[in-house]
Amino acid sequence: MKQDKQEIRPRFRDLGYTVGDLEIGKLNSITDVPGVKVGHCTIIEGNSRLIPGKGPVRTGVTVILPHEKNVYREKVRAGYFVLNGYGKTTGLVQVQELGCIESYIGLTNTLSIPAVTDALIDFHIEENPDVGISTSSINVVVGECNDGFLNDMQGRHVKKEHVFHAIENASRNVEEGCVGAGTGMSLFGYKGGIGTASRVVIEKTAEYVVGVLVLTNFGHRKDLTILGKKLHKEGMKQVTKTQHHGSVMVIIATDAPLNNRQLTRLAKRAPLGLARTGSFASWDSGDIIITFSTTNRIRHDENAATINMSIINESTKLFSSFLKAVVEATEEAVLNSLCKATSMTGRDDNYVEAISIEKIKELLES
Amino acid sequence: MKQDKQEIRPRFRDLGYTVGDLEIGKLNSITDVPGVKVGHCTIIEGNSRLIPGKGPVRTGVTVILPHEKNVYREKVRAGYFVLNGYGKTTGLVQVQELGCIESYIGLTNTLSIPAVTDALIDFHIEENPDVGISTSSINVVVGECNDGFLNDMQGRHVKKEHVFHAIENASRNVEEGCVGAGTGMSLFGYKGGIGTASRVVIEKTAEYVVGVLVLTNFGHRKDLTILGKKLHKEGMKQVTKTQHHGSVMVIIATDAPLNNRQLTRLAKRAPLGLARTGSFASWDSGDIIITFSTTNRIRHDENAATINMSIINESTKLFSSFLKAVVEATEEAVLNSLCKATSMTGRDDNYVEAISIEKIKELLES
Amino acid sequence: MKQDKQEIRPRFRDLGYTVGDLEIGKLNSITDVPGVKVGHCTIIEGNSRLIPGKGPVRTGVTVILPHEKNVYREKVRAGYFVLNGYGKTTGLVQVQELGCIESYIGLTNTLSIPAVTDALIDFHIEENPDVGISTSSINVVVGECNDGFLNDMQGRHVKKEHVFHAIENASRNVEEGCVGAGTGMSLFGYKGGIGTASRVVIEKTAEYVVGVLVLTNFGHRKDLTILGKKLHKEGMKQVTKTQHHGSVMVIIATDAPLNNRQLTRLAKRAPLGLARTGSFASWDSGDIIITFSTTNRIRHDENAATINMSIINESTKLFSSFLKAVVEATEEAVLNSLCKATSMTGRDDNYVEAISIEKIKELLES
Amino acid sequence: MKQDKQEIRPRFRDLGYTVGDLEIGKLNSITDVPGVKVGHCTIIEGNSRLIPGKGPVRTGVTVILPHEKNVYREKVRAGYFVLNGYGKTTGLVQVQELGCIESYIGLTNTLSIPAVTDALIDFHIEENPDVGISTSSINVVVGECNDGFLNDMQGRHVKKEHVFHAIENASRNVEEGCVGAGTGMSLFGYKGGIGTASRVVIEKTAEYVVGVLVLTNFGHRKDLTILGKKLHKEGMKQVTKTQHHGSVMVIIATDAPLNNRQLTRLAKRAPLGLARTGSFASWDSGDIIITFSTTNRIRHDENAATINMSIINESTKLFSSFLKAVVEATEEAVLNSLCKATSMTGRDDNYVEAISIEKIKELLES
């Protein structure tokens, strides 16, 4: 079985509107950060009623590659922020302590966290056969949203081969909408999924990129806000069954030389971008933001007593620009996930409709 | 010397617009929470050029009384969240550990934190002469923003008598705009200060209020957003000198029986309301949110081994309503501080203009 | 192949010494907390040189059952503290947000976290077939230490059946030493593993228990301290190869009615007990403490707007007794893991010797 | 009136014992860190019964100067950890956000925090007249313990001149015991106060110092532990009235190039040192640890977009040595405060006896 409609849908910016003030990167994508790649594996199978553990399947996995080299050997500085912690993201204890990420970052459905974690352990051990033998073990970071409204989540249908497939297919061209981890997600009562966007921050002597990728699965129709305008006026009835457990994962990448504390400051701005789309971060959401910088990597085998690094002077307007970039790119990435997602029927004929692009246009022209 | 214009200005809602979906309380004020009172002391003196330590003075103090009894003897459960911690709020270490506040909450300019803290110690010792002798000492909570663009902040002109005056004048009728701690503050390049708003959350058998009071001192004109619309289009020049150090204090009160962890969850939603007015929480802001509940007070002299309490079941839509209430009331409180504030000239003839109510109307009608 | 020596070894208290001042529970075990059970599955296979992924196996899994009912349906209030976060414990994001645990708590080797998490998801879905379909998903808490010095950790030899076996064998009689997750662990250069202890806190009208279970895998010989005395004087040579990656998991249970914030305060005292055994929490340790209370459970299906509960009045000596109980029970649990563990040969003939009970006696009598 | 006994008392190490394994610095003091100075002002007045607000006075202020230059202009990187937050330390919000300290660090009694903060604002404004006018405001860090058992704390007898006196008298020779902020403090039922110690960490090409200064005011006699031995056996009666509100401030300085996250890791080890003296961190203690590095200072007026720095590679044994150094120096600093303090009579003839040096010797020789 395939997705209900396979039409080509526009990104938000294709509608002729901008989000915020800053310039976008070439691809308006997290992959504008040099070296960053994203791969998806979308798993859609079965058409019948839910047989728990058997299907139907509307899920997948998305993998973010922080750079093109061995990430365990060249860890990236990282930070995170939890807006609401009704979520199961794994690996964050070590990110906080050491301020870095040493694995690819996985995204999937809630109950497939263990399978994706295990598969990423497999992948990194293949690259680093000394893990857990003559060197330390490995910390893997995987986040999730709950796609159980459309997907047989109990079935844990994401397997090792899907994760490896996502890695192999990783590229700078990021598919958006109902792909990878985003396959079965819902956003403001419409179909959601994967979205991405970027902003460029220009400094006299350098140009930095802030890229955002979101996995969207939150909100009620009456809260949806596009460029400050509500699509549904008060009292509008919910026209489809929607999930109760909203969540969003936000992955922020940059090539700016920022340390763990500074990256944590960036992470705290993503909620401001979510707010502009209408989120109030409901009690049962896992709203988790992870930030990393591709610069000043930490060499696993470094033996020197001290490490030289150059970091952004945060007492400048430049640093505030990074903060603003996060807000704007997060807002636009959410809108991209909304625009690009297509309608989908899942378990027990649960149906989530894609938003009408025409209605968005009407709203913005009003 | 007095403020430049003493005209009566409307609150935002007087313009005929609402903010969000939830109902407001009777006064649309933090004082809709039964027992909560707010008092201001506004200090405006001098007209000449800045003589550091001597004036001119454009500052004040605002005091929030959590309830009408002895707060040291009946502490209120509390939580907080720091969106950006370039701020000097005092007393938060103990709030985090014990989950309660045992003093009135003060707001003032940055350098007057010690004076206001000391005066509140005086006040509470008067009520509780055993403090530090036969019982424990006292933890006082005071927050701040930087009013140095208009005010001789070095002069630390807030004195004990001003704090006591604010307490004595505390009432349920909260003045907004350039009063108390808000006297010298700026908001999106316009005059800011004190604002308040509230939301009512209705449950079958009970009705709860969430009230918000803000001290606003942040933002650039080009970011100002009112009900989703930007007042200044891109490229608009800054027409007045503005402060570099933006900040905001948000005080959230409720009569809902929430504990420290739950109140912390509420505090984390205030940034979503700030975001809707255009904030991106610049690097040099002290954006600090303090939440308290007037229910389930902690008796200082309680000797029982266990304490009985009833708390909100947070796995309900009711709890999400509190979160939404915070977002909406924060947004509206900011707009109230903007609408009510009047133009002011301060040190070295620095001038901050009040926003034009007409221009807001035009914007919203467009 | 079996463990090198299968002699019966004493617990620390059997040597005739006490640790601290407070009374112990009947079993001097975490299972003195009514309803708490602990189950192990020990996996020892193979004798040959390490073939990564193939063995030999010196590992296992330990499961702590917070109470005898359905834990997903009756969640336990919980808190945690990370002394040093070079660790991969999963599930803590949600523990912090919601202040509760809704699964059995698993302990295993670092790379088997995904397998144990997945198996616990299986177990809890069997009990709760609505998980992820008509109700929310499930958050599973699993902690780890690195047993790679003795065990083929890459092989991830802990399987679903081992986890289920540990659950089925859970009882109030807690085996200590080289069992379950403790099978391949080392402590101060000697063999370590599982240890437990408890303290009773008596209040006029009630009696509470604080129980601790540790998984020990840290320290250097020259730091080992027993009741304040160092076993090895300065300059003592290390006589066996030891692991570089020390860690410890501490699980604290109590029947005292404590909430998330209070339980977090208890968790912060476990390091004080570790310190008394000689730990300085090295840079590469995952020293993670998880606390839960069996009282005031949170009913998953609770629909009431408010929940009544009775909690400990923490401004009493009673609460300080809980803190002291944690320190003492943690210290004794570590010593029990040391005394009970037996010598073991593992991968590549790596050998970790059990501590000599005679030498401990000599030390304490000196 | 003067202190009861003015005898010269030894430091702990003068008794012929060492604490831990690492080498001490030249002075065995926080001032072994180049540039660090400490100044005290001790205020002892009055002999009569307590007249709240009037005396008698047994208090003071201690100031730690992170380096010899203008600290506001050259901020030091810093971190902190709160073991138990029943304390009023001010300034920590900004330390967490920006990872630095920009003032001298003050220590005093609980209710004198505002006066000492205000005086430090005065001092730093004198050095930096642009504060709050043409540059940002200033964040001052001041910690406290409760000396109300001996001192008229309500009187807030620490004045601006005392703070300036402490600064003027700051030197590398740190007085210990009943001086400065330590004047009226108690430790394990004996007299406590100020103590200091240091450890040297040697790396091939460099030598670093970790220095600790403590303000001790915690513990019960029966918990006092010296080099692993309890001075009072179980059941020993309390022979003097003691304070209920125990607390300790720990200031850690180093010249090692550590950033905010690394310094926070160091701060978390001080409790391990406290534990070895017998602390279990009672519910009502303010146990707060502040760490700073004198290297990689942050220039207030830095305009460059990026900052070059060299930081310690924490994945080395070197970093673990810093952690061990904190544990050892903290333990020894506490013992120094105990040994150096002299008996004192205070308000209402409350008396706190100095520990008998002879009894310590007997204990250690037993």
XYZ file of C-alpha atoms in Angstrom, chain B residues 27 34 61 71 124 220 254 259 271 297 302:
11
model
C -9.915 42.252 36.444
C -7.742 35.515 45.391
C 9.819 49.142 43.065
C 3.907 34.781 53.990
C 9.334 40.262 57.301
C 13.771 45.894 19.015
C -2.552 30.707 40.470
C 3.344 21.651 43.343
C 8.504 32.136 26.766
C 0.601 26.667 51.692
C 4.161 22.699 61.086
